[in-house]
Amino acid sequence: MLPLKENILSRIFFLFVGIFVVIAGVAAYALRTIDRSLASSDWVNHTYATIYEFENIASGLRQGDGLMRTYALTGDPRDLASCRASFALLEENMDTARALTRGDEATYQTLLRLITRVQERAALARTVWTARSANQSDKVQTLLAADAGSDTIAAIERGLEKLRDAQYEKLSERERVAYIQMQTTRWVIGLGIALNFLLLTAVGWLLRDDIAARRRITAVLTEANAQLEGKVLSRTAELRATNEQLLTENLERKWTIASQEHQLRYNQLIVNSVNDLVIVLTKALTVTRINAAVVQLTGREDETIITGALAKIVEVARDPAAGLDPLARALFEGRELRHHPVVVLGQDGRRIPGLLTLIPLRDQDNVVGGIAVVQVVHSSISKKAL
Amino acid sequence: MNKSILHIDDEQAIREILGEFLLAQGYRVRSVATSAEALTAAREEIPDLIISDLQLDEADGLTTIARLKEIRPSTPIILLTGVLIDPKVARETLGNLVSAYIEKTKPLANIMAEITRLIGQAK
């Protein structure tokens, strides 16, 4: 398995780093959105609680005022109890509303002003039910007649409605912001996914490219290997053939030498088997080779004869008028000389008559020497010849 | 199995060189020096070809060839000799005994050609 190329490895690493960064960014943004949503949810609950208290104040004021008037008419202690409970609950509602709006200074100040007026109504109610409990009907009638009554309550209710509407507006605004935030979150997540998809696609493309490159390299290596193997086989075959040829040539040389030596020995054997004297001469009548019969007849060793003059072992009869040695003349003229009388000179002084036949030795058309064959003759023949 | 050749020659150098050459060509070779060894070898295993010298130390090559012919009549025999005989004369006088006559002075390639002609390749 080939290792990934260094540059491809670093590219894939950076792409995965990019993927991780995108995932981390999207996750961080999503967490931040969740936190915001939670905070928004708390705020919405708080706002709805505030609105609820505003409405409770309005309805409690209207209820308490009604119960106060009912008690003024009936003087029934149950109505008084209801009236007191209603105003007590109203007081609690106002305390809660104050607590809920303390973070919003403008609303808080407006609420305080309204609460002051509500408390004035509550004080009137207490004055009325105290007078009624004391059976002071005149005072009660006077108090009720002097009271603006529903106008005051209507003014307080309008003030509370304004505060409530302002809270609703804030809710609407918050919902709008939340919607935009949600949409933005969707876009961020969508873009993150798309970006990661692109990055993963890039990683896949790089890997695919690398795999394709590896396949190409593998194919090239396989082909190169096959070519190399082919060359090695071819070269091996050539070397084997050359080696076989050299072996054959070497054996041929050995064979040639052995067969020639064999042939030479055989020829030597034939020549040595001849009883006549066989002497190989140069043109200057120097002895170069002899057969065994020469050694045997003359009693001389090979080395004393070979390279020496023929005259040392053979005395050639010559015509004094002719001057030139007849053997030298025959070789010079390139002709044979047959049965020429000679005397073989033994080492012990013996003089053995014979008849010499000279055959010119030719190399192409040139006479390079001669072969002298001396046949020993009986005394009578030799005397006649000499 | 590769084809076998029985080679008879009294000269060790000749036996060694021709034996090595025939082995290189893929033949199985049994080289012997005497007529007696040749007859023993021919009885032990049927050779595909016999190559014999003419002059042996203790016997005439032609006599040996005649006796080998009696033992293995279908085996071709090459007479390989340093005694130069006119090829035409050799064919006429030795034709009934030997399948071919080759002079030792001929190259090994010629001997190989004659072997191939008689028994084919080694395998």
XYZ file of C-alpha atoms in Angstrom:
509
model
C 0.000 0.000 0.000
C 1.504 3.305 -1.075
C 1.421 6.114 1.530
C -0.662 9.194 0.804
C 1.275 11.951 -0.859
C 2.432 14.585 1.617
C 0.582 17.448 -0.095
C -2.680 15.457 -0.378
C -2.421 14.451 3.274
C -1.966 18.070 4.345
C -4.879 19.185 2.137
C -7.175 16.542 3.618
C -6.021 17.558 7.097
C -6.840 21.205 6.445
C -10.204 20.287 4.938
C -11.080 18.271 8.041
C -9.943 21.185 10.182
C -12.311 23.363 8.138
C -15.143 20.874 8.647
C -14.472 20.836 12.387
C -14.403 24.643 12.532
C -17.719 24.881 10.664
C -19.321 22.272 12.937
C -17.967 24.024 16.026
C -19.181 27.411 14.755
C -22.652 26.116 13.949
C -22.868 24.341 17.313
C -21.769 27.487 19.170
C -24.289 29.574 17.304
C -27.046 27.025 17.999
C -26.187 26.965 21.708
C -26.249 30.758 21.806
C -29.665 30.717 20.094
C -30.972 28.169 22.586
C -29.759 30.354 25.472
C -31.437 33.366 23.900
C -34.634 31.378 23.423
C -34.612 30.347 27.054
C -34.013 33.923 28.155
C -36.738 35.119 25.810
C -39.095 32.531 27.191
C -38.475 33.823 30.727
C -39.006 37.349 29.578
C -42.262 36.417 27.814
C -43.535 34.667 30.954
C -42.578 37.691 32.984
C -44.349 40.019 30.550
C -47.495 37.894 30.504
C -47.434 37.833 34.308
C -47.204 41.633 34.323
C -50.099 41.947 31.883
C -52.059 39.509 34.008
C -51.461 41.618 37.091
C -52.470 44.790 35.232
C -55.748 43.118 34.276
C -56.200 41.809 37.827
C -55.769 45.336 39.172
C -58.371 46.671 36.737
C -60.900 43.939 37.424
C -60.187 43.947 41.186
C -60.748 47.710 41.314
C -64.021 47.378 39.453
C -65.092 44.449 41.685
C -64.075 46.155 44.917
C -65.900 49.342 43.981
C -69.036 47.359 43.173
C -68.880 45.397 46.428
C -68.297 48.648 48.323
C -71.502 50.116 46.805
C -73.385 46.847 47.415
C -72.411 46.872 51.048
C -73.391 50.553 51.308
C -76.867 49.636 50.104
C -77.377 46.338 51.983
C -75.274 46.713 55.064
C -74.843 42.932 54.915
C -71.679 41.882 56.755
C -70.980 39.207 54.055
C -70.808 41.944 51.477
C -68.401 43.791 53.731
C -66.237 40.710 54.016
C -66.260 40.274 50.267
C -65.401 43.923 49.787
C -62.505 43.729 52.208
C -61.219 40.521 50.597
C -61.459 42.107 47.177
C -59.422 45.136 48.196
C -56.925 42.947 50.026
C -56.446 40.928 46.848
C -56.165 44.168 44.908
C -53.398 45.258 47.243
C -51.549 42.008 46.613
C -51.980 42.468 42.864
C -50.502 45.926 43.029
C -47.541 44.713 45.077
C -46.906 41.994 42.505
C -47.246 44.442 39.629
C -44.770 46.786 41.288
C -42.314 43.949 41.728
C -42.735 42.825 38.110
C -42.215 46.287 36.630
C -39.320 47.353 38.800
C -36.870 46.605 35.960
C -38.730 48.918 33.578
C -38.441 52.385 35.002
C -40.981 54.157 32.782
C -43.641 51.498 33.280
C -42.867 51.374 36.965
C -43.337 55.126 37.416
C -46.581 55.116 35.442
C -47.777 52.148 37.473
C -46.959 53.936 40.723
C -49.080 56.856 39.681
C -51.974 54.559 38.848
C -51.543 52.619 42.092
C -51.757 55.902 44.003
C -55.102 56.553 42.446
C -56.214 52.965 43.117
C -55.158 53.344 46.724
C -57.219 56.533 46.906
C -60.201 54.489 45.749
C -59.413 51.853 48.366
C -59.241 54.552 51.072
C -62.626 55.863 49.975
C -64.035 52.378 50.152
C -62.704 51.955 53.688
C -64.231 55.268 54.704
C -67.566 54.240 53.154
C -67.741 50.793 54.809
C -66.639 52.258 58.170
C -69.482 54.794 57.966
C -71.888 52.139 56.845
C -70.858 49.856 59.687
C -71.578 52.733 62.074
C -74.992 53.207 60.448
C -74.055 56.680 59.297
C -76.218 56.637 56.190
C -75.969 60.361 55.647
C -72.234 60.306 55.635
C -72.264 57.356 53.260
C -74.594 59.155 50.893
C -72.452 62.249 51.094
C -69.289 60.331 50.330
C -70.832 58.501 47.397
C -72.372 61.629 46.016
C -69.032 63.420 46.156
C -67.232 60.550 44.459
C -66.597 60.891 40.722
C -66.978 57.162 40.729
C -66.849 55.539 37.378
C -64.876 58.333 35.712
C -61.983 57.801 38.046
C -62.101 54.052 37.603
C -62.316 54.472 33.837
C -59.268 56.738 33.899
C -57.311 54.136 35.930
C -58.450 51.390 33.564
C -57.260 53.374 30.521
C -53.912 53.883 32.199
C -53.641 50.164 32.877
C -54.739 49.384 29.298
C -51.983 51.625 27.989
C -49.443 49.807 30.130
C -50.859 46.464 28.964
C -50.797 47.512 25.297
C -47.190 48.624 25.710
C -46.358 45.179 27.091
C -48.129 43.534 24.157
C -46.147 45.678 21.775
C -42.973 44.545 23.461
C -44.140 40.965 23.114
C -44.820 41.487 19.431
C -41.414 43.058 18.958
C -39.796 40.193 20.843
C -41.617 37.642 18.706
C -40.459 39.416 15.579
C -36.879 39.384 16.797
C -37.246 35.724 17.794
C -38.558 34.892 14.353
C -35.639 36.644 12.683
C -33.264 34.868 15.033
C -34.853 31.522 14.226
C -34.578 32.209 10.513
C -30.970 33.278 10.922
C -30.284 30.098 12.881
C -31.845 28.045 10.127
C -29.675 29.797 7.562
C -26.548 29.350 9.640
C -27.225 25.652 10.166
C -28.143 25.217 6.489
C -25.028 27.034 5.343
C -22.923 25.022 7.790
C -24.322 21.774 6.440
C -23.815 22.936 2.850
C -20.266 24.080 3.594
C -19.451 20.800 5.302
C -20.931 18.931 2.378
C -18.686 20.925 0.028
C -15.665 20.274 2.218
C -16.454 16.547 2.408
C -16.934 16.566 -1.364
C -13.494 18.153 -1.683
C -12.033 15.459 0.586
C -13.741 12.787 -1.494
C -12.437 14.382 -4.685
C -8.904 14.456 -3.299
C -9.145 10.825 -2.228
C -10.605 9.842 -5.588
C -7.829 11.740 -7.339
C -5.248 10.061 -5.155
C -6.748 6.617 -5.783
C -6.785 7.307 -9.535
C -3.159 8.457 -9.343
C -2.267 5.317 -7.400
C -3.988 3.166 -10.001
C -2.076 4.940 -12.745
C 1.195 4.494 -10.856
C 0.377 0.847 -10.193
C -0.393 0.326 -13.876
C 2.838 2.064 -14.892
C 4.825 0.056 -12.341
C 3.185 -3.174 -13.465
C 3.966 -2.383 -17.085
C 7.527 -1.345 -16.220
C 7.944 -4.515 -14.188
C 6.633 -6.609 -17.055
C 9.002 -4.853 -19.458
C 11.864 -5.331 -17.030
C 11.029 -9.001 -16.615
C 10.845 -9.312 -20.388
C 14.224 -7.632 -20.750
C 15.699 -9.785 -18.004
C 14.326 -12.910 -19.666
C 15.567 -11.737 -23.040
C 18.966 -10.834 -21.618
C 19.140 -14.121 -19.730
C 18.296 -15.990 -22.918
C 20.963 -14.022 -24.772
C 23.518 -14.748 -22.076
C 22.523 -18.406 -22.019
C 22.820 -18.582 -25.803
C 26.160 -16.766 -25.685
C 27.369 -19.064 -22.948
C 26.272 -22.117 -24.888
C 27.945 -20.734 -27.981
C 31.159 -20.064 -26.044
C 31.012 -23.547 -24.561
C 30.503 -25.014 -28.011
C 33.309 -22.912 -29.483
C 35.596 -23.905 -26.635
C 34.770 -27.555 -27.142
C 35.288 -27.130 -30.883
C 38.748 -25.678 -30.228
C 39.624 -28.494 -27.851
C 38.276 -30.995 -30.352
C 40.320 -29.479 -33.171
C 43.492 -29.557 -31.076
C 42.887 -33.113 -29.882
C 42.023 -34.406 -33.328
C 45.032 -32.656 -34.900
C 47.336 -34.041 -32.227
C 45.852 -37.440 -32.865
C 46.330 -36.978 -36.571
C 49.884 -35.748 -36.085
C 50.750 -38.734 -33.916
C 49.204 -41.007 -36.462
C 51.123 -39.428 -39.316
C 54.312 -39.530 -37.271
C 53.654 -43.166 -36.610
C 53.311 -43.818 -40.325
C 56.471 -41.936 -41.186
C 58.423 -43.609 -38.443
C 57.211 -46.971 -39.663
C 58.990 -46.451 -42.999
C 62.396 -48.202 -43.204
C 63.793 -45.682 -45.688
C 65.365 -42.488 -44.390
C 62.919 -39.587 -44.604
C 64.509 -36.162 -44.251
C 62.673 -32.842 -44.512
C 64.879 -30.031 -45.873
C 64.805 -26.310 -46.348
C 65.848 -24.807 -49.677
C 69.318 -24.325 -48.150
C 69.434 -28.076 -47.511
C 69.146 -27.697 -43.739
C 67.448 -30.640 -41.979
C 64.191 -29.749 -40.190
C 62.609 -33.160 -39.561
C 63.673 -36.769 -39.772
C 62.122 -40.164 -39.189
C 63.288 -42.824 -36.762
C 65.183 -44.677 -39.539
C 67.690 -41.791 -39.845
C 68.607 -41.971 -36.160
C 68.790 -45.715 -36.287
C 71.029 -45.871 -39.375
C 73.372 -42.971 -38.609
C 73.608 -43.627 -34.870
C 73.215 -39.902 -34.222
C 70.747 -38.180 -31.877
C 67.881 -36.047 -33.265
C 69.285 -32.803 -31.895
C 72.645 -33.341 -33.603
C 70.948 -33.764 -36.981
C 67.966 -31.367 -36.943
C 68.875 -27.747 -37.834
C 72.195 -29.076 -39.204
C 73.277 -29.370 -42.819
C 72.237 -32.423 -44.843
C 75.894 -32.880 -45.791
C 76.651 -33.960 -42.201
C 74.706 -37.171 -42.669
C 74.435 -37.614 -46.456
C 77.188 -37.231 -48.983
C 75.771 -36.480 -52.404
C 77.624 -37.614 -55.507
C 78.155 -34.674 -57.783
C 79.477 -33.990 -61.243
C 82.581 -31.818 -60.836
C 81.810 -30.075 -64.096
C 78.345 -29.137 -62.970
C 79.586 -27.206 -59.975
C 76.299 -26.669 -58.046
C 74.981 -29.341 -55.671
C 72.436 -31.417 -57.639
C 69.938 -31.295 -54.747
C 70.173 -27.519 -54.488
C 69.815 -27.276 -58.257
C 66.723 -29.518 -58.282
C 65.086 -27.460 -55.522
C 66.029 -24.237 -57.266
C 64.450 -25.504 -60.461
C 61.480 -26.965 -58.590
C 61.862 -30.457 -59.995
C 62.122 -33.927 -58.540
C 65.367 -35.809 -58.354
C 65.049 -39.574 -58.477
C 67.390 -42.296 -57.345
C 70.473 -40.098 -57.078
C 73.448 -41.990 -55.596
C 74.410 -40.861 -52.084
C 76.403 -42.143 -49.114
C 74.897 -42.049 -45.620
C 77.524 -41.102 -43.019
C 77.324 -42.974 -39.751
C 78.583 -41.458 -36.549
C 80.966 -44.360 -36.156
C 82.522 -43.581 -39.583
C 80.518 -46.072 -41.571
C 79.668 -45.095 -45.136
C 76.385 -46.617 -46.235
C 75.447 -46.274 -49.900
C 71.922 -45.364 -50.918
C 69.674 -43.827 -53.554
C 68.089 -40.468 -52.807
C 64.814 -39.241 -54.174
C 64.063 -35.566 -53.633
C 60.517 -34.209 -53.859
C 60.121 -30.422 -53.776
C 57.900 -29.175 -50.966
C 55.575 -26.491 -52.242
C 53.591 -23.841 -50.416
C 51.139 -22.679 -53.044
C 53.406 -22.132 -56.088
C 56.625 -21.516 -54.212
C 59.157 -24.212 -53.386
C 59.900 -23.812 -49.693
C 61.959 -26.974 -49.212
C 62.039 -30.649 -50.037
C 61.563 -34.142 -48.758
C 64.528 -36.466 -49.258
C 63.903 -40.194 -49.111
C 67.094 -42.281 -48.981
C 66.823 -45.932 -49.802
C 69.801 -48.010 -48.630
C 71.132 -50.190 -51.402
C 73.250 -53.289 -51.521
C 76.991 -52.883 -51.960
C 77.007 -54.049 -55.549
C 74.392 -51.550 -56.534
C 76.125 -48.787 -54.713
C 79.461 -49.473 -56.257
C 77.844 -49.388 -59.636
C 76.085 -46.202 -58.857
C 79.040 -44.466 -57.373
C 13.997 -39.576 -20.899
C 16.756 -38.121 -23.056
C 18.307 -40.220 -25.796
C 21.463 -42.106 -24.932
C 24.718 -42.456 -26.836
C 27.443 -45.036 -26.295
C 30.861 -43.597 -27.199
C 33.925 -45.832 -27.653
C 37.419 -44.343 -27.944
C 40.750 -45.320 -26.424
C 41.897 -41.691 -26.127
C 40.750 -40.082 -22.882
C 40.896 -36.515 -24.243
C 38.627 -37.430 -27.135
C 36.182 -39.191 -24.792
C 36.055 -36.223 -22.429
C 35.564 -33.540 -25.083
C 32.927 -35.385 -27.083
C 31.179 -36.513 -23.875
C 30.989 -32.937 -22.593
C 29.719 -31.720 -25.955
C 26.996 -34.348 -26.193
C 25.927 -33.708 -22.598
C 25.649 -29.999 -23.412
C 23.379 -30.945 -26.311
C 21.139 -32.849 -23.891
C 22.093 -36.444 -24.650
C 22.889 -39.031 -22.032
C 26.410 -40.269 -22.744
C 28.279 -43.350 -21.652
C 31.939 -43.244 -22.661
C 34.095 -46.359 -22.630
C 37.713 -47.030 -23.663
C 37.731 -50.682 -24.671
C 35.838 -53.121 -26.809
C 34.905 -55.256 -23.790
C 33.455 -52.278 -21.950
C 31.499 -51.311 -25.036
C 29.921 -54.749 -25.357
C 29.032 -54.784 -21.648
C 27.480 -51.334 -21.853
C 25.477 -52.258 -24.946
C 24.082 -55.299 -23.156
C 23.154 -53.334 -20.035
C 21.217 -50.598 -21.811
C 20.036 -50.187 -25.355
C 21.709 -47.027 -26.650
C 19.955 -44.881 -29.229
C 23.278 -44.424 -31.036
C 26.821 -45.834 -30.957
C 29.888 -43.780 -31.860
C 33.052 -45.815 -32.210
C 36.699 -45.217 -33.064
C 38.362 -47.443 -35.631
C 41.558 -48.175 -33.773
C 41.220 -49.408 -30.217
C 44.026 -50.495 -27.925
C 43.198 -54.139 -27.572
C 40.889 -54.740 -30.518
C 40.037 -53.663 -33.994
C 37.213 -51.141 -34.081
C 35.520 -52.809 -37.008
C 35.408 -56.121 -35.125
C 33.879 -54.357 -32.126
C 31.322 -52.658 -34.359
C 30.422 -56.009 -35.916
C 29.834 -57.541 -32.498
C 27.810 -54.508 -31.348
C 25.749 -54.861 -34.504
C 24.981 -58.443 -33.513
C 23.805 -57.348 -30.052
C 21.933 -54.206 -31.150
C 21.160 -54.603 -34.851
C 18.749 -51.675 -35.016
C 21.030 -49.176 -33.296
C 22.735 -46.806 -35.756
C 26.535 -46.624 -35.517
C 28.840 -43.762 -36.439
C 32.466 -44.597 -37.211
C 34.516 -41.676 -35.915
C 38.186 -42.108 -36.750
C 41.429 -40.304 -37.300
C 42.423 -42.860 -39.925
C 41.599 -41.045 -43.084
C 39.676 -43.170 -45.510
C 38.185 -42.007 -48.736
C 34.497 -41.352 -47.958
C 33.363 -43.126 -51.076
C 35.469 -46.150 -50.210
C 34.199 -46.010 -46.631
C 30.586 -45.993 -47.780
C 31.146 -48.878 -50.134
C 33.141 -51.067 -47.764
C 31.613 -50.155 -44.384
C 28.080 -49.337 -45.468
C 26.648 -52.572 -44.125
C 28.221 -52.022 -40.696
C 28.037 -48.307 -39.957
C 25.396 -45.680 -40.593
C 27.930 -42.896 -41.070
C 31.662 -42.331 -41.342
C 33.124 -39.119 -39.915
C 36.764 -38.063 -39.716
C 37.921 -36.782 -36.378
C 39.315 -33.717 -38.066
C 35.771 -32.585 -38.835
C 34.229 -30.004 -36.469
C 31.893 -31.099 -33.682
C 29.062 -29.316 -35.501
C 29.396 -31.855 -38.337
C 29.297 -34.734 -35.900
C 26.213 -33.179 -34.255
C 24.509 -32.784 -37.617
C 25.079 -36.459 -38.354
C 23.750 -37.473 -34.910
C 20.639 -35.346 -35.417
C 20.131 -36.875 -38.839
C 20.292 -40.364 -37.393
C 18.375 -40.082 -34.087
C 17.042 -36.530 -33.906
C 17.248 -34.132 -30.968
C 18.135 -35.246 -27.452
C 14.515 -35.156 -26.166
